[in-house]
Coordinates of C-alpha atoms and ligand atoms in Angstrom, one line a residue:
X1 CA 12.1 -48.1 -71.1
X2 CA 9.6 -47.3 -74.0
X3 CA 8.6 -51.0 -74.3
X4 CA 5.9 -53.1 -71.7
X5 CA 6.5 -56.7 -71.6
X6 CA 3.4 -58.5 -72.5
X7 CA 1.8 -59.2 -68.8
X8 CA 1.8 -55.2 -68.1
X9 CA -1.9 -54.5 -68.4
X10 CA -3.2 -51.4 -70.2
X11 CA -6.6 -50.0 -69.1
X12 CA -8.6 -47.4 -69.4
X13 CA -10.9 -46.3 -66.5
X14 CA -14.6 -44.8 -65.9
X15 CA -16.8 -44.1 -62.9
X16 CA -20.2 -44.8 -62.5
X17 CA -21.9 -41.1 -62.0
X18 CA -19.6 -39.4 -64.4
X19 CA -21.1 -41.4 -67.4
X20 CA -23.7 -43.7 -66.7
X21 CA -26.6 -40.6 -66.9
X22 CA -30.3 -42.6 -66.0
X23 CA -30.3 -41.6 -62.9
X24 CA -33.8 -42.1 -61.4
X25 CA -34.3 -44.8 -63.6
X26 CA -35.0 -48.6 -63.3
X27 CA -35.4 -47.9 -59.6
X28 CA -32.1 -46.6 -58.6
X29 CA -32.0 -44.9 -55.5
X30 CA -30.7 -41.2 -55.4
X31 CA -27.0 -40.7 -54.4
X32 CA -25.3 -37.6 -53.2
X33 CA -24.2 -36.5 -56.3
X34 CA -28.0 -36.3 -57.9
X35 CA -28.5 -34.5 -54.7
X36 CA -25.6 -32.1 -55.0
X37 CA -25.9 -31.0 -58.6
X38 CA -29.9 -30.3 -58.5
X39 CA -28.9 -27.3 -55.9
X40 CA -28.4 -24.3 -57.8
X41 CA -24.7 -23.1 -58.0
X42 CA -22.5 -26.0 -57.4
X43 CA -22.2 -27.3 -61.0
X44 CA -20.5 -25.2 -63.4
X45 CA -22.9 -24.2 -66.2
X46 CA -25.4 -26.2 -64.2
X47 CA -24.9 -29.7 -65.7
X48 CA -25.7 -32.2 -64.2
X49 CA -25.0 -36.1 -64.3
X50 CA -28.4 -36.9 -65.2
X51 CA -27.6 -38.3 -68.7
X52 CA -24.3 -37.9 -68.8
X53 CA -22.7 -40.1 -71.3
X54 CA -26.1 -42.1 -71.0
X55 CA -23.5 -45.1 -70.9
X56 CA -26.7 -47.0 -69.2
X57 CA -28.5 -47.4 -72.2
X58 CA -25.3 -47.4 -74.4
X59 CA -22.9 -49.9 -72.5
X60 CA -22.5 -52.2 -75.6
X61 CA -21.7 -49.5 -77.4
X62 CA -19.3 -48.3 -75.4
X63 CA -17.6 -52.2 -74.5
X64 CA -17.2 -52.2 -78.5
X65 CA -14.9 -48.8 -77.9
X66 CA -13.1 -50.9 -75.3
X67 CA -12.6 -54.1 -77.7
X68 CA -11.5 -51.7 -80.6
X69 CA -8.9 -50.2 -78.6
X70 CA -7.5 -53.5 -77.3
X71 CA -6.9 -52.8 -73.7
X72 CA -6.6 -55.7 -71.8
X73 CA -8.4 -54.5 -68.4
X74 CA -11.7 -51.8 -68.1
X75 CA -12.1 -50.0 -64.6
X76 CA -15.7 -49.4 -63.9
X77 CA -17.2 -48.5 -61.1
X78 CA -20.7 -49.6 -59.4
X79 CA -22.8 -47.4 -58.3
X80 CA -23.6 -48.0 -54.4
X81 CA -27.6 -46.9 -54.9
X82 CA -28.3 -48.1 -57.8
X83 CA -27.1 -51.8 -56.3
X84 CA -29.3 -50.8 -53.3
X85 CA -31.2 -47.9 -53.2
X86 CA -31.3 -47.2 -49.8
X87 CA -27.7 -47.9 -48.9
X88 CA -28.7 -51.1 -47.3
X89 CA -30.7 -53.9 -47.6
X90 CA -32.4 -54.8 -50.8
X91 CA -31.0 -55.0 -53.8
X92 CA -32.3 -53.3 -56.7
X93 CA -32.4 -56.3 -59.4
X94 CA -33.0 -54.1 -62.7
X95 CA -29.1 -52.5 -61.0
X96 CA -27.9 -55.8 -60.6
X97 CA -28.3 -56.9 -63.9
X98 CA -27.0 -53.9 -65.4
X99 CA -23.9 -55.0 -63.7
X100 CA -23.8 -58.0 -64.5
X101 CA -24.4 -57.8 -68.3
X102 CA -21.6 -55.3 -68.5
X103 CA -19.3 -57.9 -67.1
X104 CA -20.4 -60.7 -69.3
X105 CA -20.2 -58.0 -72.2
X106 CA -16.6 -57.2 -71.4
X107 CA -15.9 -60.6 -70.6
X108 CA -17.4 -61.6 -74.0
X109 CA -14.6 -58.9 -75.8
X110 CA -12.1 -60.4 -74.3
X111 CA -11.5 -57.5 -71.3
X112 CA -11.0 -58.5 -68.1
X113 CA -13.6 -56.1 -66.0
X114 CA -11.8 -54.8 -63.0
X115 CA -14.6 -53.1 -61.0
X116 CA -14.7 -50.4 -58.2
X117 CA -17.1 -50.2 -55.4
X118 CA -16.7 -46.8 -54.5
X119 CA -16.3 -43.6 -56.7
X120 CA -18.3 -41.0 -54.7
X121 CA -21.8 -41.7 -55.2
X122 CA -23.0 -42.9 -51.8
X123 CA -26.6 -43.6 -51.0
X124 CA -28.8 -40.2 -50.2
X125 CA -30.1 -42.5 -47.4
X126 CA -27.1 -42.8 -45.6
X127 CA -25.8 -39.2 -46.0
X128 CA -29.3 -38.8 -44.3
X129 CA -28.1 -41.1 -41.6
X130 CA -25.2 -39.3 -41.3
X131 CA -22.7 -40.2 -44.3
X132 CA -19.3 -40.6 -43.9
X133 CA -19.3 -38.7 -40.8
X134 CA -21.3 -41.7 -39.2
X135 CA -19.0 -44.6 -38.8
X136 CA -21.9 -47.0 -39.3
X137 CA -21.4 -45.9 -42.9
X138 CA -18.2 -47.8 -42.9
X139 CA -20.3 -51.2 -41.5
X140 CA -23.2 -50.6 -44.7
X141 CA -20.5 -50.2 -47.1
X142 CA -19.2 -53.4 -46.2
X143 CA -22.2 -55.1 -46.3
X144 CA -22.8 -53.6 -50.1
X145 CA -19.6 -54.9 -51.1
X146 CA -20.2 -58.1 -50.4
X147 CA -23.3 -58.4 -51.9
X148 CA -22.0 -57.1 -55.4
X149 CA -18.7 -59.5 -54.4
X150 CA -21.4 -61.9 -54.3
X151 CA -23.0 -61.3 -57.3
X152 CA -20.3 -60.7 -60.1
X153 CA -17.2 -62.0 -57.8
X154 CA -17.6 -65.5 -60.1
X155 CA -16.5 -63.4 -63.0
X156 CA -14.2 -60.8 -62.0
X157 CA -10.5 -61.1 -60.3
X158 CA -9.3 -57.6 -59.3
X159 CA -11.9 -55.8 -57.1
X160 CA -11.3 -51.7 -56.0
X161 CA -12.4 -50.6 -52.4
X162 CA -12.5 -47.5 -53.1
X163 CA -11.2 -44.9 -55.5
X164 CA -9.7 -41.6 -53.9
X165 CA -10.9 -41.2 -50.6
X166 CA -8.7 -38.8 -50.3
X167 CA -11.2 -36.7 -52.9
X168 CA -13.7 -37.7 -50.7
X169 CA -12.8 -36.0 -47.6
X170 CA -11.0 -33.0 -48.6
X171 CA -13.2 -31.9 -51.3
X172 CA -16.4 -33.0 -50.1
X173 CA -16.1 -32.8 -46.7
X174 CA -13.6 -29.7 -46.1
X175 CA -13.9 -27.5 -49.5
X176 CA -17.2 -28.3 -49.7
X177 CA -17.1 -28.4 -53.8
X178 CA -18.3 -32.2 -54.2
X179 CA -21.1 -33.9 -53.1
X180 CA -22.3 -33.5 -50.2
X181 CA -20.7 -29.8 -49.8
X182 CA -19.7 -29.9 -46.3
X183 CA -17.2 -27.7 -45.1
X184 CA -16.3 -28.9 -42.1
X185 CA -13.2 -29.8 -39.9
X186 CA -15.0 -32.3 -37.5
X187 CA -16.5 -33.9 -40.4
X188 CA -13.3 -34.1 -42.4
X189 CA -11.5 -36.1 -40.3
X190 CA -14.3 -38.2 -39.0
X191 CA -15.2 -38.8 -43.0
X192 CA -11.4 -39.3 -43.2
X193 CA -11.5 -42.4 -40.8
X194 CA -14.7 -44.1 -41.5
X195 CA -13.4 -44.1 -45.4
X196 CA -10.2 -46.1 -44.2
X197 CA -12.2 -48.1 -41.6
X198 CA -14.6 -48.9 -44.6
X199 CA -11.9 -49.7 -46.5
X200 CA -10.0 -52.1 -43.6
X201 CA -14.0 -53.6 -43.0
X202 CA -14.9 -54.1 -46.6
X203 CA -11.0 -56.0 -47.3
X204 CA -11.8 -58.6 -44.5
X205 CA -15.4 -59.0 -45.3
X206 CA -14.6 -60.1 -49.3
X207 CA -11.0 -61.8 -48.0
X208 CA -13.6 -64.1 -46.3
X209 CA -16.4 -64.5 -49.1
X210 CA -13.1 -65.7 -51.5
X211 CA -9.7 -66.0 -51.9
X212 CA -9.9 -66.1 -55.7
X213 CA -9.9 -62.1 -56.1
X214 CA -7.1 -59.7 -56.4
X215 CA -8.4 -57.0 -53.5
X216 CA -7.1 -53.4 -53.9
X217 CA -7.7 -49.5 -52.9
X218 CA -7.3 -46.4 -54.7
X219 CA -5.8 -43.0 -53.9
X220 CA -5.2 -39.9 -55.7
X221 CA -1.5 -38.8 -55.0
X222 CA 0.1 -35.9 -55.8
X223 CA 3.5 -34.8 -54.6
X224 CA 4.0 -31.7 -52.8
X225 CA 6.3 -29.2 -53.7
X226 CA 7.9 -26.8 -51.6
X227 CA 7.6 -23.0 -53.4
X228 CA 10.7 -21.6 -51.6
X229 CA 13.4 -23.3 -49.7
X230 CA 12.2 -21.9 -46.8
X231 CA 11.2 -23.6 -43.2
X232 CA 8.4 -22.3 -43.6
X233 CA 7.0 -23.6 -47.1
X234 CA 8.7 -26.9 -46.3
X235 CA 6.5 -27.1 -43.2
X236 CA 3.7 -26.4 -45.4
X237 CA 4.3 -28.6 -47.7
X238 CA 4.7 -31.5 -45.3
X239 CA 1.6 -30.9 -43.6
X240 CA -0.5 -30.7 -47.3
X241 CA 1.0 -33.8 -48.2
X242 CA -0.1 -35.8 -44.5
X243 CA -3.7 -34.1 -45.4
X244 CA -4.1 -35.0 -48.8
X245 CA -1.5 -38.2 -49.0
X246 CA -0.4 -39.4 -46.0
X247 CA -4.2 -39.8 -44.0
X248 CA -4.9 -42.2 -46.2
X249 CA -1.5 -44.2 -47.3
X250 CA -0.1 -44.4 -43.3
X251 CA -3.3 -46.0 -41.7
X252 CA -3.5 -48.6 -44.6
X253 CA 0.7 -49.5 -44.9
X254 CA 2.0 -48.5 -41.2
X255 CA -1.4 -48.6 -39.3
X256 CA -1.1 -45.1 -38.0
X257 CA -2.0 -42.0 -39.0
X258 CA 1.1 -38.7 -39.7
X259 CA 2.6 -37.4 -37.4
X260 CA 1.2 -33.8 -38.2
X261 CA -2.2 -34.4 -38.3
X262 CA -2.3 -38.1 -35.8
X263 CA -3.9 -35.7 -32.8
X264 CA -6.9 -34.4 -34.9
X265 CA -8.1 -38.6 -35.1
X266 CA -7.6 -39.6 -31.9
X267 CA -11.5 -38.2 -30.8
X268 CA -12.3 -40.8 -33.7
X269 CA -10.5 -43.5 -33.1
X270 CA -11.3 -46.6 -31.4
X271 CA -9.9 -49.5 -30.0
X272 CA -8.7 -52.0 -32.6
X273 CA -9.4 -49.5 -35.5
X274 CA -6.2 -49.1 -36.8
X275 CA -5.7 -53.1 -37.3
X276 CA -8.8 -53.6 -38.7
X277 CA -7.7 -50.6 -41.3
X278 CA -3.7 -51.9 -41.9
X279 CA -5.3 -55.2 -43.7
X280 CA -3.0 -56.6 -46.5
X281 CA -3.7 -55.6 -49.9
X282 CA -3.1 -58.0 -53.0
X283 CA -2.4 -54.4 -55.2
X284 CA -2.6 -50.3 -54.7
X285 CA -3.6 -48.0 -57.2
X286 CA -2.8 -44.7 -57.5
X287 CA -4.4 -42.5 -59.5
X288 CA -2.0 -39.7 -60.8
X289 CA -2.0 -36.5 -62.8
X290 CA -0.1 -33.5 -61.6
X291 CA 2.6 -32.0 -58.3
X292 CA 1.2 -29.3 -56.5
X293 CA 3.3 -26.1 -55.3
X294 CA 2.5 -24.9 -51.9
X295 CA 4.1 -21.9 -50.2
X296 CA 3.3 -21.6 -46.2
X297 CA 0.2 -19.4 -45.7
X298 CA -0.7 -18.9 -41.6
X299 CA -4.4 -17.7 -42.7
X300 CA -5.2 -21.1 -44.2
X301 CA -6.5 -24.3 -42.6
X302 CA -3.3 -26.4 -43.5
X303 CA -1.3 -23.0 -43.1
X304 CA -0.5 -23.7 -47.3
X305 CA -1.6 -22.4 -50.0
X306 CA -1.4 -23.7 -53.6
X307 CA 1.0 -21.6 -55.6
X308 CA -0.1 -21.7 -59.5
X309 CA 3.0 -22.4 -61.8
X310 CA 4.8 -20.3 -63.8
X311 CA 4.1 -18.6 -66.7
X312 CA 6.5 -20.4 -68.7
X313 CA 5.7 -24.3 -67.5
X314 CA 2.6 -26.2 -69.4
X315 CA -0.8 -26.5 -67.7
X316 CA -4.0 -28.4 -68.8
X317 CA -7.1 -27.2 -69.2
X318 CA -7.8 -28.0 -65.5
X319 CA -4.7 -25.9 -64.8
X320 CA -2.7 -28.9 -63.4
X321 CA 0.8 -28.5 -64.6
X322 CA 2.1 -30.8 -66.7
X323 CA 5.1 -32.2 -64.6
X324 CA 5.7 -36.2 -65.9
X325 CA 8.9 -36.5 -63.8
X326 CA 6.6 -36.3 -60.5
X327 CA 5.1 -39.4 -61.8
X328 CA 7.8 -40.9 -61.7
X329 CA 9.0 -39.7 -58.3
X330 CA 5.7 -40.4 -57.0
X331 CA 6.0 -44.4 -57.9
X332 CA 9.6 -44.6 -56.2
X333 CA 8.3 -43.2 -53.4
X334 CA 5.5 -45.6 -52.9
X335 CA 8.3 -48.5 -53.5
X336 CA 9.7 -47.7 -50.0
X337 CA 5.9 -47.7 -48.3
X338 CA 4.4 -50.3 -50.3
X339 CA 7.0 -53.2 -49.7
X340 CA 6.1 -55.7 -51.9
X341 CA 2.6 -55.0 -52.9
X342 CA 2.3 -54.6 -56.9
X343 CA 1.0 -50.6 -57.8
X344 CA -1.0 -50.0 -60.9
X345 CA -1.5 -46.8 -62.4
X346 CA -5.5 -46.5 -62.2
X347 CA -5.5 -42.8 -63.8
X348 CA -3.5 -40.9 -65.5
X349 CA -4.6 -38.6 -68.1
X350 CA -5.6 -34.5 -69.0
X351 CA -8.2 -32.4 -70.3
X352 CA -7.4 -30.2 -73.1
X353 CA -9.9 -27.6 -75.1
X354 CA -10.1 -29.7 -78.7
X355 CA -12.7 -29.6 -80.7
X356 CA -14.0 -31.9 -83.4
X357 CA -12.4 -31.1 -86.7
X358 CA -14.7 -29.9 -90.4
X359 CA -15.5 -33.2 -91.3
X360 CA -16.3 -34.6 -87.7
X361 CA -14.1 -37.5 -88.3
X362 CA -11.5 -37.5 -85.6
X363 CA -10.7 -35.1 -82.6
X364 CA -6.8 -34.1 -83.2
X365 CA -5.8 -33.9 -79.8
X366 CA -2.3 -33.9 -80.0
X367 CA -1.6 -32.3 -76.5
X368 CA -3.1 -35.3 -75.0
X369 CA -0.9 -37.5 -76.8
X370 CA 1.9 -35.6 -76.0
X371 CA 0.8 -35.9 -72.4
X372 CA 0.2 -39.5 -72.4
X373 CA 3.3 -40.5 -74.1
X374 CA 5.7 -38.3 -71.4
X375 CA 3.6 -39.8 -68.5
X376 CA 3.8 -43.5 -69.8
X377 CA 7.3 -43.5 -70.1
X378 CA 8.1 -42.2 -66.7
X379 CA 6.1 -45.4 -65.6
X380 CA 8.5 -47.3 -67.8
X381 CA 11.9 -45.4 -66.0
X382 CA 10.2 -46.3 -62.5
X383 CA 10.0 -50.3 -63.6
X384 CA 13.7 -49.9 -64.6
X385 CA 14.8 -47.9 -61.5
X386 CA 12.9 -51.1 -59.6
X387 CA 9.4 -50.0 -59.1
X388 CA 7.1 -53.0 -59.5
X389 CA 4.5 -50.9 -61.6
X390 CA 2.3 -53.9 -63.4
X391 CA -0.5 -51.4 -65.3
X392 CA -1.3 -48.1 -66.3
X393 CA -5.0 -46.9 -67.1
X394 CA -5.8 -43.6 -69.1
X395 CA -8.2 -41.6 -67.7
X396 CA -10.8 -42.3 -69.2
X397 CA -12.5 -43.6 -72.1
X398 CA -15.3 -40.9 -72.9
X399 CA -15.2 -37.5 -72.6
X400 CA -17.5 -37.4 -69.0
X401 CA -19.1 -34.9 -66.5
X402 CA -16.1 -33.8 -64.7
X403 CA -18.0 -33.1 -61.3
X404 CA -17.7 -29.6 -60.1
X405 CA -16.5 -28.5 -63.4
X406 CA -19.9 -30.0 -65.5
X407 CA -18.7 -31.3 -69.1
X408 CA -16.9 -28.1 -69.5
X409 CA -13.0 -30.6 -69.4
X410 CA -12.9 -33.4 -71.9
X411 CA -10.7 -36.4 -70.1
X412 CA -11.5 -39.3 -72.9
X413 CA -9.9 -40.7 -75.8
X414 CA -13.3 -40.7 -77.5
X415 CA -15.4 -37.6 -78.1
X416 CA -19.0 -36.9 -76.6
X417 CA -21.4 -34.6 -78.2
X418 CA -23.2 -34.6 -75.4
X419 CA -26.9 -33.5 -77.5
X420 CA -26.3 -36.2 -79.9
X421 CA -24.6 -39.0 -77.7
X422 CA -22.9 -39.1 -80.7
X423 CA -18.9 -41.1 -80.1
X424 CA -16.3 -39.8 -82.0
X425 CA -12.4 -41.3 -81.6
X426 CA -9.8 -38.9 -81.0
X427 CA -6.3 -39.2 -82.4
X428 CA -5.4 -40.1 -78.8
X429 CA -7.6 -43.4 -79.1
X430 CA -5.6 -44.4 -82.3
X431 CA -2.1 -43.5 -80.3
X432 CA -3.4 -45.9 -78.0
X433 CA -4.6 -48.7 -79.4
X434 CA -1.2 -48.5 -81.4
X435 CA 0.9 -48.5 -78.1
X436 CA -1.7 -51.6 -76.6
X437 CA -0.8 -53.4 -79.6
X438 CA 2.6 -53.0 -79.9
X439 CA 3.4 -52.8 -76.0
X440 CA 5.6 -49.6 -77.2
X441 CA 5.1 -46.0 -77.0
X442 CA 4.4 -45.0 -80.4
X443 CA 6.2 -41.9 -82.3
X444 CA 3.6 -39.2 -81.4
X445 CA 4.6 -37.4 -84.9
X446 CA 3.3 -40.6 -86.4
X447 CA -0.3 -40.8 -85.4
Ligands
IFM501 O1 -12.6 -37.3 -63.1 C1 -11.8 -37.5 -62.0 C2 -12.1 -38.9 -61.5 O2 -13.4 -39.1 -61.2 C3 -11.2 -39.2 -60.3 N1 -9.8 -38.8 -60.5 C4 -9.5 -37.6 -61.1 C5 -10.4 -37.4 -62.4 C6 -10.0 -36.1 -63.1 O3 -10.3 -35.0 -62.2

């Protein structure tokens, strides 16, 4: 169960905004997260992505990190306005070419790019126009994808819809703590349908560009826990999971939306919408780090609240617990809904407080690898128990601006001084490259 068999592809992933930095540069348009972190209050310490990992100027750089640590697959994400500045329309050519030097680059290194069209930062234009809210939103993003399928679909095989819309509507769109900060029912759930009709729209549009690329979506999933063995916190739980899990993985596998929360879409749904959504996917990614513990709570909007774990269980520095087995419970479930479409783990990964050691060689971040390992082998007991799981990316490969929480949590297997740009590999990096080359999880007491 320790040991991959040589197809299994090892990744790591990034998204645009979190590292790319340059972000009124070269004629990029402004996206909802420039907007979002220049209002005071919403960042943590006030950072903002504005350099970020200033992977823009740095992308060679940073495809070298990729080569050394011998993945075979790098997710990247594009970012919708610097492609096209307004949203729609024309395209931005000093974006383009960005793009399409970083897939020669990684192409070059022997990495097969796999490349996400969605991971948050939509156009200020279209928020303006209404954003997510507005289901013409789901017709422009459509439109973008093709034109990027159009551009670098020569070169690359697996393409991502979107990554977590899930994040996207409950977060941004309920909480109200990522871009664009609303907090708002109405716009929840008509965010929460335009993102799957987007998704539906944007799989039929590039099914008919070509039939050569490998056409997937992403969602964060996170079982739910019942606190108590109670009615009550059973209900809860079941009705967190259809808001957060289930209105995003029903509409696209069963073309419908659960049973608990079905009556809040029908306003928003039209004829026809829930075929063009149920489109067949060639892969699903799910992107995976923790199981949250809900008890019932009547005050709150999904009458649940999340129940911190206990004193005595292992958290990260995000305050996830640590909970590896609901990894693996997570990817047998999926089995049952997924049928015979191929998952691949498209994050998976924690942030820990570190800090770079006396000498500034290496960051000894053994929690992480402690994490990684237990997480990577319940990915190999789900392909024993059956579970067709064909990949597994870490999350991520720099150290990045964590959105609401600034650069405060450090995600990467390499190290950002974020004054100096300066890289520096962490002992998780080495763990990795060791278990990439050897298709085995390494002894962490070895590294
Ligand atoms: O950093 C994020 C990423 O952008 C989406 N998935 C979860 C990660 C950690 O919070």
């Amino acid at each position: 169960m320790d040991t991959f068999p040589a197809d299994f592809v090892w990744g790591v992933s990034t998204s645009a905004y979190q590292i790319e930095g340059a972000w009124a540069e070269d004629g990029k348009g402004e996206s909802i997260w420039d907007a979002f972190v220049h209002e005071n209050g919403r960042i943590a310490n006030g950072d903002t992505g504005d350099v970020a990992c200033d992977h823009y100027h740095r992308s060679l750089e940073d495809c070298d990190l990729v080569a050394e640590l011998g993945v075979d697959a790098y997710r990247f994400s594009v970012s919708w306005p610097r492609w096209m500045p307004a949203g729609r329309g024309r395209v931005n050519r000093a974006g383009r070419d960005f793009y399409d030097r970083l897939v020669d680059a990684l192409l070059a290194r022997g990495i097969a790019p796999w490349v996400c069209l969605y991971h948050w930062d939509l156009p200020q234009a279209l928020q303006e126009a209404g954003g997510w809210a507005a289901r013409d939103t789901a017709e422009r993003y459509a439109d973008y994808a093709a034109s990027v399928v159009g551009v670098l679909g020569d070169r690359v095989r697996h393409v991502a819809l979107f990554n977590e819309p899930n994040t996207t509507a409950v977060l941004g769109h309920l909480l109200g703590i990522h871009a664009p900060g609303v907090s708002d029912l109405n716009a929840f759930v008509r965010t929460s349908h335009h993102l799957n009709l987007a998704t539906g729209l944007g799989l039929a549009r590039l099914r008919s560009e070509s039939s050569a690329l490998e056409l997937g979506t992403i969602v964060n999933l996170q079982p739910v826990v019942p606190e108590r063995d109670t009615d009550e916190d059973r209900q809860a739980a079941a009705t967190l999971d259809a808001f957060w899990n289930g209105n995003h993985l029903d509409p696209l596998f069963e073309g419908r939306y659960p049973e608990l929360t079905g009556g809040m879409f029908e306003s928003v749904i039209r004829d026809g919408d829930l075929d063009r959504i149920s489109q067949p996917l060639d892969w699903f990614g799910v992107n995976h780090y923790t199981h949250n513990r809900v008890a019932a709570d009547p005050a709150s909007l999904y009458g649940a609240s999340l129940v911190p774990p206990p004193d005595d269980v292992q958290t990260t520095a995000m305050g996830w617990e640590v909970a590896p087995h609901a990894l693996f419970d997570q990817l047998v479930a999926l089995r049952a809904r997924l049928g015979a479409v191929p998952i691949f783990v498209t994050e998976n990964g924690a942030a820990f407080r570190e800090a770079v050691d006396d000498h500034g060689d290496l960051v000894r971040d053994t929690k992480r690898i402690d994490y990684l390992s237990r997480y990577v082998r319940e990915v190999g007991r789900a392909r024993a128990a059956g579970v067709d799981v064909r990949g597994y990316f870490v999350w991520s490969l720099l150290d990045n601006f964590e959105w609401h929480e600034g650069y405060g949590k450090r995600f990467g297997l390499v190290h950002v001084d974020y004054e100096t740009q300066e890289r520096t590999r962490k002992a998780s990096f080495e763990w990795y490259r060791a278990l990439v080359a050897t298709r085995t999880i390494p002894d962490p007491v070895e590294t």
